[in-house]
């Protein structure tokens, strides 16, 4: 049975950005359409199956979607020549939530780091949701983009061929790149997929990593007992996705440490999950237990100090500090740096003062 949809949503099939890996820190894919084949379904190529069910679509567009990894059958990406069998579940997925409502332009200030005719680079503050959905239908970065481009007839905020190429979590601050043309999004999407972009994060973690610098490799998937969490799964678990994080300790505060993390892949909560996996959850990260005292003293003075730290930075202490990519038009290497925001800066300063006095 087909999911209800608007005809405009069929433009999703034009997006050629790979959605299966490498495009986002949060790494999610979202279902936009779902069909279940009848019990009496005859063997039929999936492209023909979908063309018959999607109005205003063409076989070429469906084939492009399949090539981009956007068509799943029973949870696995398939090519356009896959033959649909009885009771197969066919999904069309994308790298962003489906917009169920009209995107309203809202005058939300954006820290624009760079902009030209093809790309826009912004420094997202912590607390700002990237995409509408899941109860956040306004006040998002996409609403801010709709306002920013309100006088640009070439930019349609609902067009999946344009817009955000990757994402970071709501409570993570830092750099994001937005594509202003379909060619730019395709070009940038391939760079993320091929892991040629440069992404570095700063994080304050509980404890001091040993060794000080290292490589974390572990397949990431949904936690079997808590669907809101991700976790490192056994290598033979088919639901886990390959993930690699490189870390380097920048400052040692005794009970915590400032680390630099370089992503080789982009998975949901990757840095948060990998650092937790090696015993160093991010400071103030409530979802992964970092909002409790995990290292240090038992004194009331220390407990008060930590409580003050949580108040200063009441979110995971994670910042997407640098972003590098090749410009999709000029071919020039672009590199951007966003300073650590005020809440994390104040938090680090408290730890520096604490370390100096002990």
PDB file of C-alpha atoms in Angstrom, residues 38-342:
ATOM      1  CA  UNK A  38       1.072  -8.011  -3.186  1.00  0.00           C
ATOM      2  CA  UNK A  39       1.085 -11.755  -2.454  1.00  0.00           C
ATOM      3  CA  UNK A  40       0.440 -12.398  -6.122  1.00  0.00           C
ATOM      4  CA  UNK A  41       3.132 -10.022  -7.384  1.00  0.00           C
ATOM      5  CA  UNK A  42       4.806 -11.289 -10.563  1.00  0.00           C
ATOM      6  CA  UNK A  43       8.585 -10.853 -10.848  1.00  0.00           C
ATOM      7  CA  UNK A  44       9.081  -7.300 -12.093  1.00  0.00           C
ATOM      8  CA  UNK A  45      12.048  -4.928 -12.238  1.00  0.00           C
ATOM      9  CA  UNK A  46      11.902  -2.452  -9.375  1.00  0.00           C
ATOM     10  CA  UNK A  47      12.203   0.543 -11.705  1.00  0.00           C
ATOM     11  CA  UNK A  48       9.102  -0.576 -13.620  1.00  0.00           C
ATOM     12  CA  UNK A  49       7.331  -1.367 -10.340  1.00  0.00           C
ATOM     13  CA  UNK A  50       7.913   2.170  -9.024  1.00  0.00           C
ATOM     14  CA  UNK A  51       7.169   4.005 -12.262  1.00  0.00           C
ATOM     15  CA  UNK A  52       3.733   2.355 -12.240  1.00  0.00           C
ATOM     16  CA  UNK A  53       3.074   3.681  -8.725  1.00  0.00           C
ATOM     17  CA  UNK A  54       4.683   7.136  -8.787  1.00  0.00           C
ATOM     18  CA  UNK A  55       2.775   9.644 -10.851  1.00  0.00           C
ATOM     19  CA  UNK A  56       4.727  12.274 -12.782  1.00  0.00           C
ATOM     20  CA  UNK A  57       7.880  10.179 -12.542  1.00  0.00           C
ATOM     21  CA  UNK A  58      10.014   8.589 -15.246  1.00  0.00           C
ATOM     22  CA  UNK A  59      11.967   5.382 -15.432  1.00  0.00           C
ATOM     23  CA  UNK A  60      15.186   7.375 -15.825  1.00  0.00           C
ATOM     24  CA  UNK A  61      14.564   9.269 -12.588  1.00  0.00           C
ATOM     25  CA  UNK A  62      13.860   6.031 -10.732  1.00  0.00           C
ATOM     26  CA  UNK A  63      17.054   4.502 -12.134  1.00  0.00           C
ATOM     27  CA  UNK A  64      19.032   7.521 -10.978  1.00  0.00           C
ATOM     28  CA  UNK A  65      17.560   7.142  -7.501  1.00  0.00           C
ATOM     29  CA  UNK A  66      18.600   3.485  -7.471  1.00  0.00           C
ATOM     30  CA  UNK A  67      22.137   4.375  -8.578  1.00  0.00           C
ATOM     31  CA  UNK A  68      22.301   6.867  -5.703  1.00  0.00           C
ATOM     32  CA  UNK A  69      21.385   4.162  -3.169  1.00  0.00           C
ATOM     33  CA  UNK A  70      17.988   5.728  -2.470  1.00  0.00           C
ATOM     34  CA  UNK A  71      15.880   2.633  -3.217  1.00  0.00           C
ATOM     35  CA  UNK A  72      15.799  -0.106  -0.596  1.00  0.00           C
ATOM     36  CA  UNK A  73      14.117  -3.499  -0.784  1.00  0.00           C
ATOM     37  CA  UNK A  74      13.687  -5.249   2.553  1.00  0.00           C
ATOM     38  CA  UNK A  75      16.141  -2.779   4.053  1.00  0.00           C
ATOM     39  CA  UNK A  76      18.944  -3.173   1.524  1.00  0.00           C
ATOM     40  CA  UNK A  77      19.886  -0.871  -1.344  1.00  0.00           C
ATOM     41  CA  UNK A  78      19.162  -2.369  -4.763  1.00  0.00           C
ATOM     42  CA  UNK A  79      19.878  -1.459  -8.362  1.00  0.00           C
ATOM     43  CA  UNK A  80      17.145  -0.745 -10.880  1.00  0.00           C
ATOM     44  CA  UNK A  81      17.258  -4.277 -12.340  1.00  0.00           C
ATOM     45  CA  UNK A  82      16.277  -5.895  -9.028  1.00  0.00           C
ATOM     46  CA  UNK A  83      13.160  -8.034  -9.536  1.00  0.00           C
ATOM     47  CA  UNK A  84      10.380  -7.376  -7.039  1.00  0.00           C
ATOM     48  CA  UNK A  85       8.934 -10.520  -5.426  1.00  0.00           C
ATOM     49  CA  UNK A  86       5.703 -11.074  -3.466  1.00  0.00           C
ATOM     50  CA  UNK A  87       5.563  -9.177  -0.152  1.00  0.00           C
ATOM     51  CA  UNK A  88       8.804  -7.283  -0.814  1.00  0.00           C
ATOM     52  CA  UNK A  89       8.941  -3.969   1.065  1.00  0.00           C
ATOM     53  CA  UNK A  90      10.176  -1.213  -1.247  1.00  0.00           C
ATOM     54  CA  UNK A  91      11.296   2.120   0.239  1.00  0.00           C
ATOM     55  CA  UNK A  92      12.521   5.376  -1.219  1.00  0.00           C
ATOM     56  CA  UNK A  93      14.862   7.000   1.285  1.00  0.00           C
ATOM     57  CA  UNK A  94      16.684  10.314   1.413  1.00  0.00           C
ATOM     58  CA  UNK A  95      19.310  12.028   3.558  1.00  0.00           C
ATOM     59  CA  UNK A  96      16.798  14.357   5.184  1.00  0.00           C
ATOM     60  CA  UNK A  97      13.336  14.038   6.726  1.00  0.00           C
ATOM     61  CA  UNK A  98      10.314  14.322   4.499  1.00  0.00           C
ATOM     62  CA  UNK A  99       8.777  17.775   4.860  1.00  0.00           C
ATOM     63  CA  UNK A 100       5.130  17.119   5.672  1.00  0.00           C
ATOM     64  CA  UNK A 101       4.316  20.819   5.868  1.00  0.00           C
ATOM     65  CA  UNK A 102       5.222  23.922   3.950  1.00  0.00           C
ATOM     66  CA  UNK A 103       8.559  25.365   5.045  1.00  0.00           C
ATOM     67  CA  UNK A 104       7.896  28.812   6.499  1.00  0.00           C
ATOM     68  CA  UNK A 105      10.636  31.401   6.074  1.00  0.00           C
ATOM     69  CA  UNK A 106      11.719  32.660   9.492  1.00  0.00           C
ATOM     70  CA  UNK A 107      14.120  35.472  10.243  1.00  0.00           C
ATOM     71  CA  UNK A 108      16.553  33.432  12.326  1.00  0.00           C
ATOM     72  CA  UNK A 109      20.035  34.974  12.454  1.00  0.00           C
ATOM     73  CA  UNK A 110      22.728  32.891  10.767  1.00  0.00           C
ATOM     74  CA  UNK A 111      26.480  33.168  11.241  1.00  0.00           C
ATOM     75  CA  UNK A 112      27.490  33.117   7.571  1.00  0.00           C
ATOM     76  CA  UNK A 113      31.165  32.242   7.188  1.00  0.00           C
ATOM     77  CA  UNK A 114      31.246  32.256   3.380  1.00  0.00           C
ATOM     78  CA  UNK A 115      28.863  32.588   0.435  1.00  0.00           C
ATOM     79  CA  UNK A 116      29.098  32.703  -3.353  1.00  0.00           C
ATOM     80  CA  UNK A 117      26.880  31.652  -6.264  1.00  0.00           C
ATOM     81  CA  UNK A 118      27.284  27.924  -5.539  1.00  0.00           C
ATOM     82  CA  UNK A 119      27.827  27.379  -1.815  1.00  0.00           C
ATOM     83  CA  UNK A 120      26.991  28.810   1.583  1.00  0.00           C
ATOM     84  CA  UNK A 121      28.969  27.935   4.711  1.00  0.00           C
ATOM     85  CA  UNK A 122      27.364  28.627   8.104  1.00  0.00           C
ATOM     86  CA  UNK A 123      28.488  28.260  11.689  1.00  0.00           C
ATOM     87  CA  UNK A 124      25.511  26.623  13.418  1.00  0.00           C
ATOM     88  CA  UNK A 125      24.955  27.415  17.094  1.00  0.00           C
ATOM     89  CA  UNK A 126      24.235  24.664  19.591  1.00  0.00           C
ATOM     90  CA  UNK A 127      20.510  24.165  20.124  1.00  0.00           C
ATOM     91  CA  UNK A 128      19.485  24.859  16.527  1.00  0.00           C
ATOM     92  CA  UNK A 129      17.779  21.909  14.819  1.00  0.00           C
ATOM     93  CA  UNK A 130      18.894  21.455  11.216  1.00  0.00           C
ATOM     94  CA  UNK A 131      15.771  19.992   9.532  1.00  0.00           C
ATOM     95  CA  UNK A 132      12.063  20.318  10.364  1.00  0.00           C
ATOM     96  CA  UNK A 133      10.407  17.194  11.703  1.00  0.00           C
ATOM     97  CA  UNK A 134       9.853  15.134  14.861  1.00  0.00           C
ATOM     98  CA  UNK A 135       8.093  18.008  16.631  1.00  0.00           C
ATOM     99  CA  UNK A 136      10.439  20.711  15.330  1.00  0.00           C
ATOM    100  CA  UNK A 137       8.422  22.200  12.473  1.00  0.00           C
ATOM    101  CA  UNK A 138       9.765  25.710  12.861  1.00  0.00           C
ATOM    102  CA  UNK A 139      12.814  27.456  14.218  1.00  0.00           C
ATOM    103  CA  UNK A 140      15.211  25.225  12.264  1.00  0.00           C
ATOM    104  CA  UNK A 141      18.183  25.989  10.061  1.00  0.00           C
ATOM    105  CA  UNK A 142      16.053  25.124   7.016  1.00  0.00           C
ATOM    106  CA  UNK A 143      13.530  27.802   8.065  1.00  0.00           C
ATOM    107  CA  UNK A 144      16.420  30.253   8.355  1.00  0.00           C
ATOM    108  CA  UNK A 145      17.626  29.290   4.872  1.00  0.00           C
ATOM    109  CA  UNK A 146      14.142  29.873   3.493  1.00  0.00           C
ATOM    110  CA  UNK A 147      14.337  33.440   4.816  1.00  0.00           C
ATOM    111  CA  UNK A 148      17.881  33.982   3.596  1.00  0.00           C
ATOM    112  CA  UNK A 149      16.949  32.901   0.063  1.00  0.00           C
ATOM    113  CA  UNK A 150      13.453  34.443   0.046  1.00  0.00           C
ATOM    114  CA  UNK A 151      14.383  36.826  -2.803  1.00  0.00           C
ATOM    115  CA  UNK A 152      16.275  34.204  -4.805  1.00  0.00           C
ATOM    116  CA  UNK A 153      13.881  32.576  -7.313  1.00  0.00           C
ATOM    117  CA  UNK A 154      16.503  29.911  -8.118  1.00  0.00           C
ATOM    118  CA  UNK A 155      16.512  28.511  -4.570  1.00  0.00           C
ATOM    119  CA  UNK A 156      13.588  26.372  -3.434  1.00  0.00           C
ATOM    120  CA  UNK A 157      14.149  25.287   0.163  1.00  0.00           C
ATOM    121  CA  UNK A 158      11.975  22.175  -0.408  1.00  0.00           C
ATOM    122  CA  UNK A 159      13.986  21.021  -3.435  1.00  0.00           C
ATOM    123  CA  UNK A 160      16.158  18.064  -2.320  1.00  0.00           C
ATOM    124  CA  UNK A 161      18.611  18.785  -5.137  1.00  0.00           C
ATOM    125  CA  UNK A 162      19.658  21.885  -3.171  1.00  0.00           C
ATOM    126  CA  UNK A 163      20.433  22.627   0.445  1.00  0.00           C
ATOM    127  CA  UNK A 164      22.340  20.951   3.227  1.00  0.00           C
ATOM    128  CA  UNK A 165      24.892  18.407   2.098  1.00  0.00           C
ATOM    129  CA  UNK A 166      25.569  17.074   5.606  1.00  0.00           C
ATOM    130  CA  UNK A 167      24.203  17.556   9.122  1.00  0.00           C
ATOM    131  CA  UNK A 168      25.299  17.859  12.707  1.00  0.00           C
ATOM    132  CA  UNK A 169      23.251  17.162  15.816  1.00  0.00           C
ATOM    133  CA  UNK A 170      21.004  19.794  17.380  1.00  0.00           C
ATOM    134  CA  UNK A 171      23.280  20.350  20.371  1.00  0.00           C
ATOM    135  CA  UNK A 172      26.532  20.231  18.397  1.00  0.00           C
ATOM    136  CA  UNK A 173      27.835  23.581  17.192  1.00  0.00           C
ATOM    137  CA  UNK A 174      29.930  24.262  14.116  1.00  0.00           C
ATOM    138  CA  UNK A 175      30.328  24.370  10.362  1.00  0.00           C
ATOM    139  CA  UNK A 176      27.898  23.195   7.695  1.00  0.00           C
ATOM    140  CA  UNK A 177      27.947  23.649   3.917  1.00  0.00           C
ATOM    141  CA  UNK A 178      24.804  24.325   1.878  1.00  0.00           C
ATOM    142  CA  UNK A 179      24.632  23.766  -1.883  1.00  0.00           C
ATOM    143  CA  UNK A 180      22.838  26.480  -3.845  1.00  0.00           C
ATOM    144  CA  UNK A 181      22.628  24.538  -7.118  1.00  0.00           C
ATOM    145  CA  UNK A 182      21.935  20.887  -8.032  1.00  0.00           C
ATOM    146  CA  UNK A 183      25.408  20.507  -9.551  1.00  0.00           C
ATOM    147  CA  UNK A 184      27.011  21.848  -6.387  1.00  0.00           C
ATOM    148  CA  UNK A 185      25.094  19.397  -4.194  1.00  0.00           C
ATOM    149  CA  UNK A 186      26.003  16.452  -6.397  1.00  0.00           C
ATOM    150  CA  UNK A 187      29.669  17.499  -6.472  1.00  0.00           C
ATOM    151  CA  UNK A 188      29.878  18.090  -2.721  1.00  0.00           C
ATOM    152  CA  UNK A 189      27.892  14.942  -1.942  1.00  0.00           C
ATOM    153  CA  UNK A 190      30.431  12.856  -3.840  1.00  0.00           C
ATOM    154  CA  UNK A 191      33.251  14.425  -1.837  1.00  0.00           C
ATOM    155  CA  UNK A 192      31.591  13.434   1.432  1.00  0.00           C
ATOM    156  CA  UNK A 193      30.861   9.963   0.078  1.00  0.00           C
ATOM    157  CA  UNK A 194      34.456   9.514  -1.091  1.00  0.00           C
ATOM    158  CA  UNK A 195      35.774  10.834   2.244  1.00  0.00           C
ATOM    159  CA  UNK A 196      37.842  13.600   0.629  1.00  0.00           C
ATOM    160  CA  UNK A 197      36.379  16.379   2.771  1.00  0.00           C
ATOM    161  CA  UNK A 198      38.271  17.561   5.864  1.00  0.00           C
ATOM    162  CA  UNK A 199      36.261  17.613   9.077  1.00  0.00           C
ATOM    163  CA  UNK A 200      37.720  18.205  12.520  1.00  0.00           C
ATOM    164  CA  UNK A 201      35.804  18.464  15.799  1.00  0.00           C
ATOM    165  CA  UNK A 202      36.817  19.623  19.264  1.00  0.00           C
ATOM    166  CA  UNK A 203      35.312  17.817  22.254  1.00  0.00           C
ATOM    167  CA  UNK A 204      35.752  17.818  26.013  1.00  0.00           C
ATOM    168  CA  UNK A 205      35.656  14.225  27.255  1.00  0.00           C
ATOM    169  CA  UNK A 206      35.611  12.594  30.662  1.00  0.00           C
ATOM    170  CA  UNK A 207      38.997  11.169  31.588  1.00  0.00           C
ATOM    171  CA  UNK A 208      42.261  11.346  29.671  1.00  0.00           C
ATOM    172  CA  UNK A 209      42.599   8.967  26.706  1.00  0.00           C
ATOM    173  CA  UNK A 210      45.455   6.473  26.861  1.00  0.00           C
ATOM    174  CA  UNK A 211      47.096   6.426  24.417  1.00  0.00           C
ATOM    175  CA  UNK A 212      46.816  10.181  23.974  1.00  0.00           C
ATOM    176  CA  UNK A 213      46.292   9.813  20.231  1.00  0.00           C
ATOM    177  CA  UNK A 214      44.580   6.963  18.467  1.00  0.00           C
ATOM    178  CA  UNK A 215      42.166   5.463  15.963  1.00  0.00           C
ATOM    179  CA  UNK A 216      38.744   4.109  16.902  1.00  0.00           C
ATOM    180  CA  UNK A 217      37.107   1.620  14.568  1.00  0.00           C
ATOM    181  CA  UNK A 218      33.762   0.070  15.392  1.00  0.00           C
ATOM    182  CA  UNK A 219      30.547  -0.576  13.507  1.00  0.00           C
ATOM    183  CA  UNK A 220      27.759   1.738  14.693  1.00  0.00           C
ATOM    184  CA  UNK A 221      24.056   0.914  14.857  1.00  0.00           C
ATOM    185  CA  UNK A 222      20.967   1.366  17.023  1.00  0.00           C
ATOM    186  CA  UNK A 223      21.316   0.210  20.609  1.00  0.00           C
ATOM    187  CA  UNK A 224      19.247  -2.983  20.963  1.00  0.00           C
ATOM    188  CA  UNK A 225      17.757  -1.850  24.306  1.00  0.00           C
ATOM    189  CA  UNK A 226      17.524   1.928  23.789  1.00  0.00           C
ATOM    190  CA  UNK A 227      16.404   3.104  20.354  1.00  0.00           C
ATOM    191  CA  UNK A 228      17.413   6.688  21.152  1.00  0.00           C
ATOM    192  CA  UNK A 229      21.029   5.636  21.489  1.00  0.00           C
ATOM    193  CA  UNK A 230      23.563   4.372  19.011  1.00  0.00           C
ATOM    194  CA  UNK A 231      26.269   1.915  20.021  1.00  0.00           C
ATOM    195  CA  UNK A 232      29.255  -0.032  18.715  1.00  0.00           C
ATOM    196  CA  UNK A 233      27.949  -3.411  17.577  1.00  0.00           C
ATOM    197  CA  UNK A 234      29.782  -6.719  17.100  1.00  0.00           C
ATOM    198  CA  UNK A 235      31.568  -6.996  13.721  1.00  0.00           C
ATOM    199  CA  UNK A 236      29.188  -9.733  12.562  1.00  0.00           C
ATOM    200  CA  UNK A 237      26.032  -7.710  13.310  1.00  0.00           C
ATOM    201  CA  UNK A 238      24.543  -6.822   9.893  1.00  0.00           C
ATOM    202  CA  UNK A 239      22.848  -3.686  11.247  1.00  0.00           C
ATOM    203  CA  UNK A 240      26.138  -2.000  12.148  1.00  0.00           C
ATOM    204  CA  UNK A 241      27.768   0.468   9.754  1.00  0.00           C
ATOM    205  CA  UNK A 242      31.517   0.811   9.368  1.00  0.00           C
ATOM    206  CA  UNK A 243      32.828   3.841  11.278  1.00  0.00           C
ATOM    207  CA  UNK A 244      36.310   5.240  11.962  1.00  0.00           C
ATOM    208  CA  UNK A 245      37.289   8.183  14.168  1.00  0.00           C
ATOM    209  CA  UNK A 246      40.808   9.506  14.727  1.00  0.00           C
ATOM    210  CA  UNK A 247      41.435  11.415  17.957  1.00  0.00           C
ATOM    211  CA  UNK A 248      44.269  13.516  19.371  1.00  0.00           C
ATOM    212  CA  UNK A 249      44.508  14.812  22.949  1.00  0.00           C
ATOM    213  CA  UNK A 250      45.093  18.573  22.899  1.00  0.00           C
ATOM    214  CA  UNK A 251      44.903  19.408  26.630  1.00  0.00           C
ATOM    215  CA  UNK A 252      45.001  17.240  29.748  1.00  0.00           C
ATOM    216  CA  UNK A 253      42.897  18.526  32.653  1.00  0.00           C
ATOM    217  CA  UNK A 254      43.409  15.484  34.856  1.00  0.00           C
ATOM    218  CA  UNK A 255      39.776  14.400  35.105  1.00  0.00           C
ATOM    219  CA  UNK A 256      38.829  15.557  31.618  1.00  0.00           C
ATOM    220  CA  UNK A 257      40.620  16.271  28.355  1.00  0.00           C
ATOM    221  CA  UNK A 258      40.161  18.408  25.259  1.00  0.00           C
ATOM    222  CA  UNK A 259      40.461  16.229  22.175  1.00  0.00           C
ATOM    223  CA  UNK A 260      40.440  16.768  18.428  1.00  0.00           C
ATOM    224  CA  UNK A 261      38.437  14.230  16.458  1.00  0.00           C
ATOM    225  CA  UNK A 262      38.804  13.698  12.717  1.00  0.00           C
ATOM    226  CA  UNK A 263      36.022  11.793  10.973  1.00  0.00           C
ATOM    227  CA  UNK A 264      36.786   9.186   8.379  1.00  0.00           C
ATOM    228  CA  UNK A 265      33.081   8.273   8.122  1.00  0.00           C
ATOM    229  CA  UNK A 266      29.861  10.030   9.103  1.00  0.00           C
ATOM    230  CA  UNK A 267      27.531   8.017  11.331  1.00  0.00           C
ATOM    231  CA  UNK A 268      24.774   8.963  13.729  1.00  0.00           C
ATOM    232  CA  UNK A 269      26.394  10.305  16.931  1.00  0.00           C
ATOM    233  CA  UNK A 270      29.719   8.864  15.731  1.00  0.00           C
ATOM    234  CA  UNK A 271      32.102  10.857  17.943  1.00  0.00           C
ATOM    235  CA  UNK A 272      29.796  10.569  20.944  1.00  0.00           C
ATOM    236  CA  UNK A 273      29.485   6.790  20.495  1.00  0.00           C
ATOM    237  CA  UNK A 274      33.150   6.092  19.725  1.00  0.00           C
ATOM    238  CA  UNK A 275      34.501   8.143  22.632  1.00  0.00           C
ATOM    239  CA  UNK A 276      31.998   6.452  24.967  1.00  0.00           C
ATOM    240  CA  UNK A 277      33.084   3.087  23.565  1.00  0.00           C
ATOM    241  CA  UNK A 278      36.692   3.675  24.685  1.00  0.00           C
ATOM    242  CA  UNK A 279      35.572   4.884  28.108  1.00  0.00           C
ATOM    243  CA  UNK A 280      35.559   8.648  27.555  1.00  0.00           C
ATOM    244  CA  UNK A 281      31.998   9.993  27.107  1.00  0.00           C
ATOM    245  CA  UNK A 282      31.635  13.614  26.077  1.00  0.00           C
ATOM    246  CA  UNK A 283      31.282  16.023  28.968  1.00  0.00           C
ATOM    247  CA  UNK A 284      27.642  17.001  29.636  1.00  0.00           C
ATOM    248  CA  UNK A 285      26.302  14.522  27.064  1.00  0.00           C
ATOM    249  CA  UNK A 286      23.059  13.420  28.728  1.00  0.00           C
ATOM    250  CA  UNK A 287      22.223  10.757  26.157  1.00  0.00           C
ATOM    251  CA  UNK A 288      25.472   8.856  26.724  1.00  0.00           C
ATOM    252  CA  UNK A 289      25.908   9.407  30.462  1.00  0.00           C
ATOM    253  CA  UNK A 290      28.295  12.351  30.286  1.00  0.00           C
ATOM    254  CA  UNK A 291      26.010  14.503  32.455  1.00  0.00           C
ATOM    255  CA  UNK A 292      27.140  12.640  35.579  1.00  0.00           C
ATOM    256  CA  UNK A 293      30.402  12.875  37.515  1.00  0.00           C
ATOM    257  CA  UNK A 294      32.467  10.120  35.914  1.00  0.00           C
ATOM    258  CA  UNK A 295      35.945  11.116  37.090  1.00  0.00           C
ATOM    259  CA  UNK A 296      37.441  13.058  39.988  1.00  0.00           C
ATOM    260  CA  UNK A 297      36.941  13.613  43.680  1.00  0.00           C
ATOM    261  CA  UNK A 298      34.120  12.844  46.095  1.00  0.00           C
ATOM    262  CA  UNK A 299      34.254  16.215  47.854  1.00  0.00           C
ATOM    263  CA  UNK A 300      31.355  18.639  47.974  1.00  0.00           C
ATOM    264  CA  UNK A 301      33.583  21.326  46.509  1.00  0.00           C
ATOM    265  CA  UNK A 302      34.336  19.206  43.451  1.00  0.00           C
ATOM    266  CA  UNK A 303      30.679  18.284  43.021  1.00  0.00           C
ATOM    267  CA  UNK A 304      29.747  21.969  43.091  1.00  0.00           C
ATOM    268  CA  UNK A 305      32.483  22.717  40.558  1.00  0.00           C
ATOM    269  CA  UNK A 306      31.115  20.066  38.177  1.00  0.00           C
ATOM    270  CA  UNK A 307      27.558  21.316  38.688  1.00  0.00           C
ATOM    271  CA  UNK A 308      28.709  24.801  37.676  1.00  0.00           C
ATOM    272  CA  UNK A 309      30.414  23.325  34.620  1.00  0.00           C
ATOM    273  CA  UNK A 310      27.174  21.613  33.559  1.00  0.00           C
ATOM    274  CA  UNK A 311      25.329  24.928  33.950  1.00  0.00           C
ATOM    275  CA  UNK A 312      27.871  26.740  31.789  1.00  0.00           C
ATOM    276  CA  UNK A 313      27.644  24.164  28.998  1.00  0.00           C
ATOM    277  CA  UNK A 314      24.364  22.234  29.346  1.00  0.00           C
ATOM    278  CA  UNK A 315      24.894  20.219  26.137  1.00  0.00           C
ATOM    279  CA  UNK A 316      27.447  17.767  24.792  1.00  0.00           C
ATOM    280  CA  UNK A 317      30.754  19.648  24.588  1.00  0.00           C
ATOM    281  CA  UNK A 318      31.253  19.087  20.858  1.00  0.00           C
ATOM    282  CA  UNK A 319      32.081  21.614  18.146  1.00  0.00           C
ATOM    283  CA  UNK A 320      32.573  21.080  14.394  1.00  0.00           C
ATOM    284  CA  UNK A 321      35.568  23.382  14.187  1.00  0.00           C
ATOM    285  CA  UNK A 322      36.970  22.928  10.683  1.00  0.00           C
ATOM    286  CA  UNK A 323      35.540  22.032   7.288  1.00  0.00           C
ATOM    287  CA  UNK A 324      37.446  21.622   4.036  1.00  0.00           C
ATOM    288  CA  UNK A 325      36.258  20.742   0.541  1.00  0.00           C
ATOM    289  CA  UNK A 326      36.965  21.399  -3.118  1.00  0.00           C
ATOM    290  CA  UNK A 327      34.774  24.150  -4.531  1.00  0.00           C
ATOM    291  CA  UNK A 328      32.249  22.559  -6.929  1.00  0.00           C
ATOM    292  CA  UNK A 329      32.714  25.271  -9.583  1.00  0.00           C
ATOM    293  CA  UNK A 330      36.244  26.644  -9.324  1.00  0.00           C
ATOM    294  CA  UNK A 331      37.975  23.447  -8.187  1.00  0.00           C
ATOM    295  CA  UNK A 332      39.758  25.489  -5.515  1.00  0.00           C
ATOM    296  CA  UNK A 333      40.429  23.903  -2.136  1.00  0.00           C
ATOM    297  CA  UNK A 334      38.378  25.709   0.500  1.00  0.00           C
ATOM    298  CA  UNK A 335      39.104  25.502   4.226  1.00  0.00           C
ATOM    299  CA  UNK A 336      37.084  27.111   7.007  1.00  0.00           C
ATOM    300  CA  UNK A 337      37.522  27.331  10.775  1.00  0.00           C
ATOM    301  CA  UNK A 338      34.898  28.326  13.353  1.00  0.00           C
ATOM    302  CA  UNK A 339      36.141  29.364  16.796  1.00  0.00           C
ATOM    303  CA  UNK A 340      34.999  27.352  19.785  1.00  0.00           C
ATOM    304  CA  UNK A 341      31.728  28.990  20.977  1.00  0.00           C
ATOM    305  CA  UNK A 342      31.326  30.909  24.199  1.00  0.00           C
TER     306      UNK A 342
END
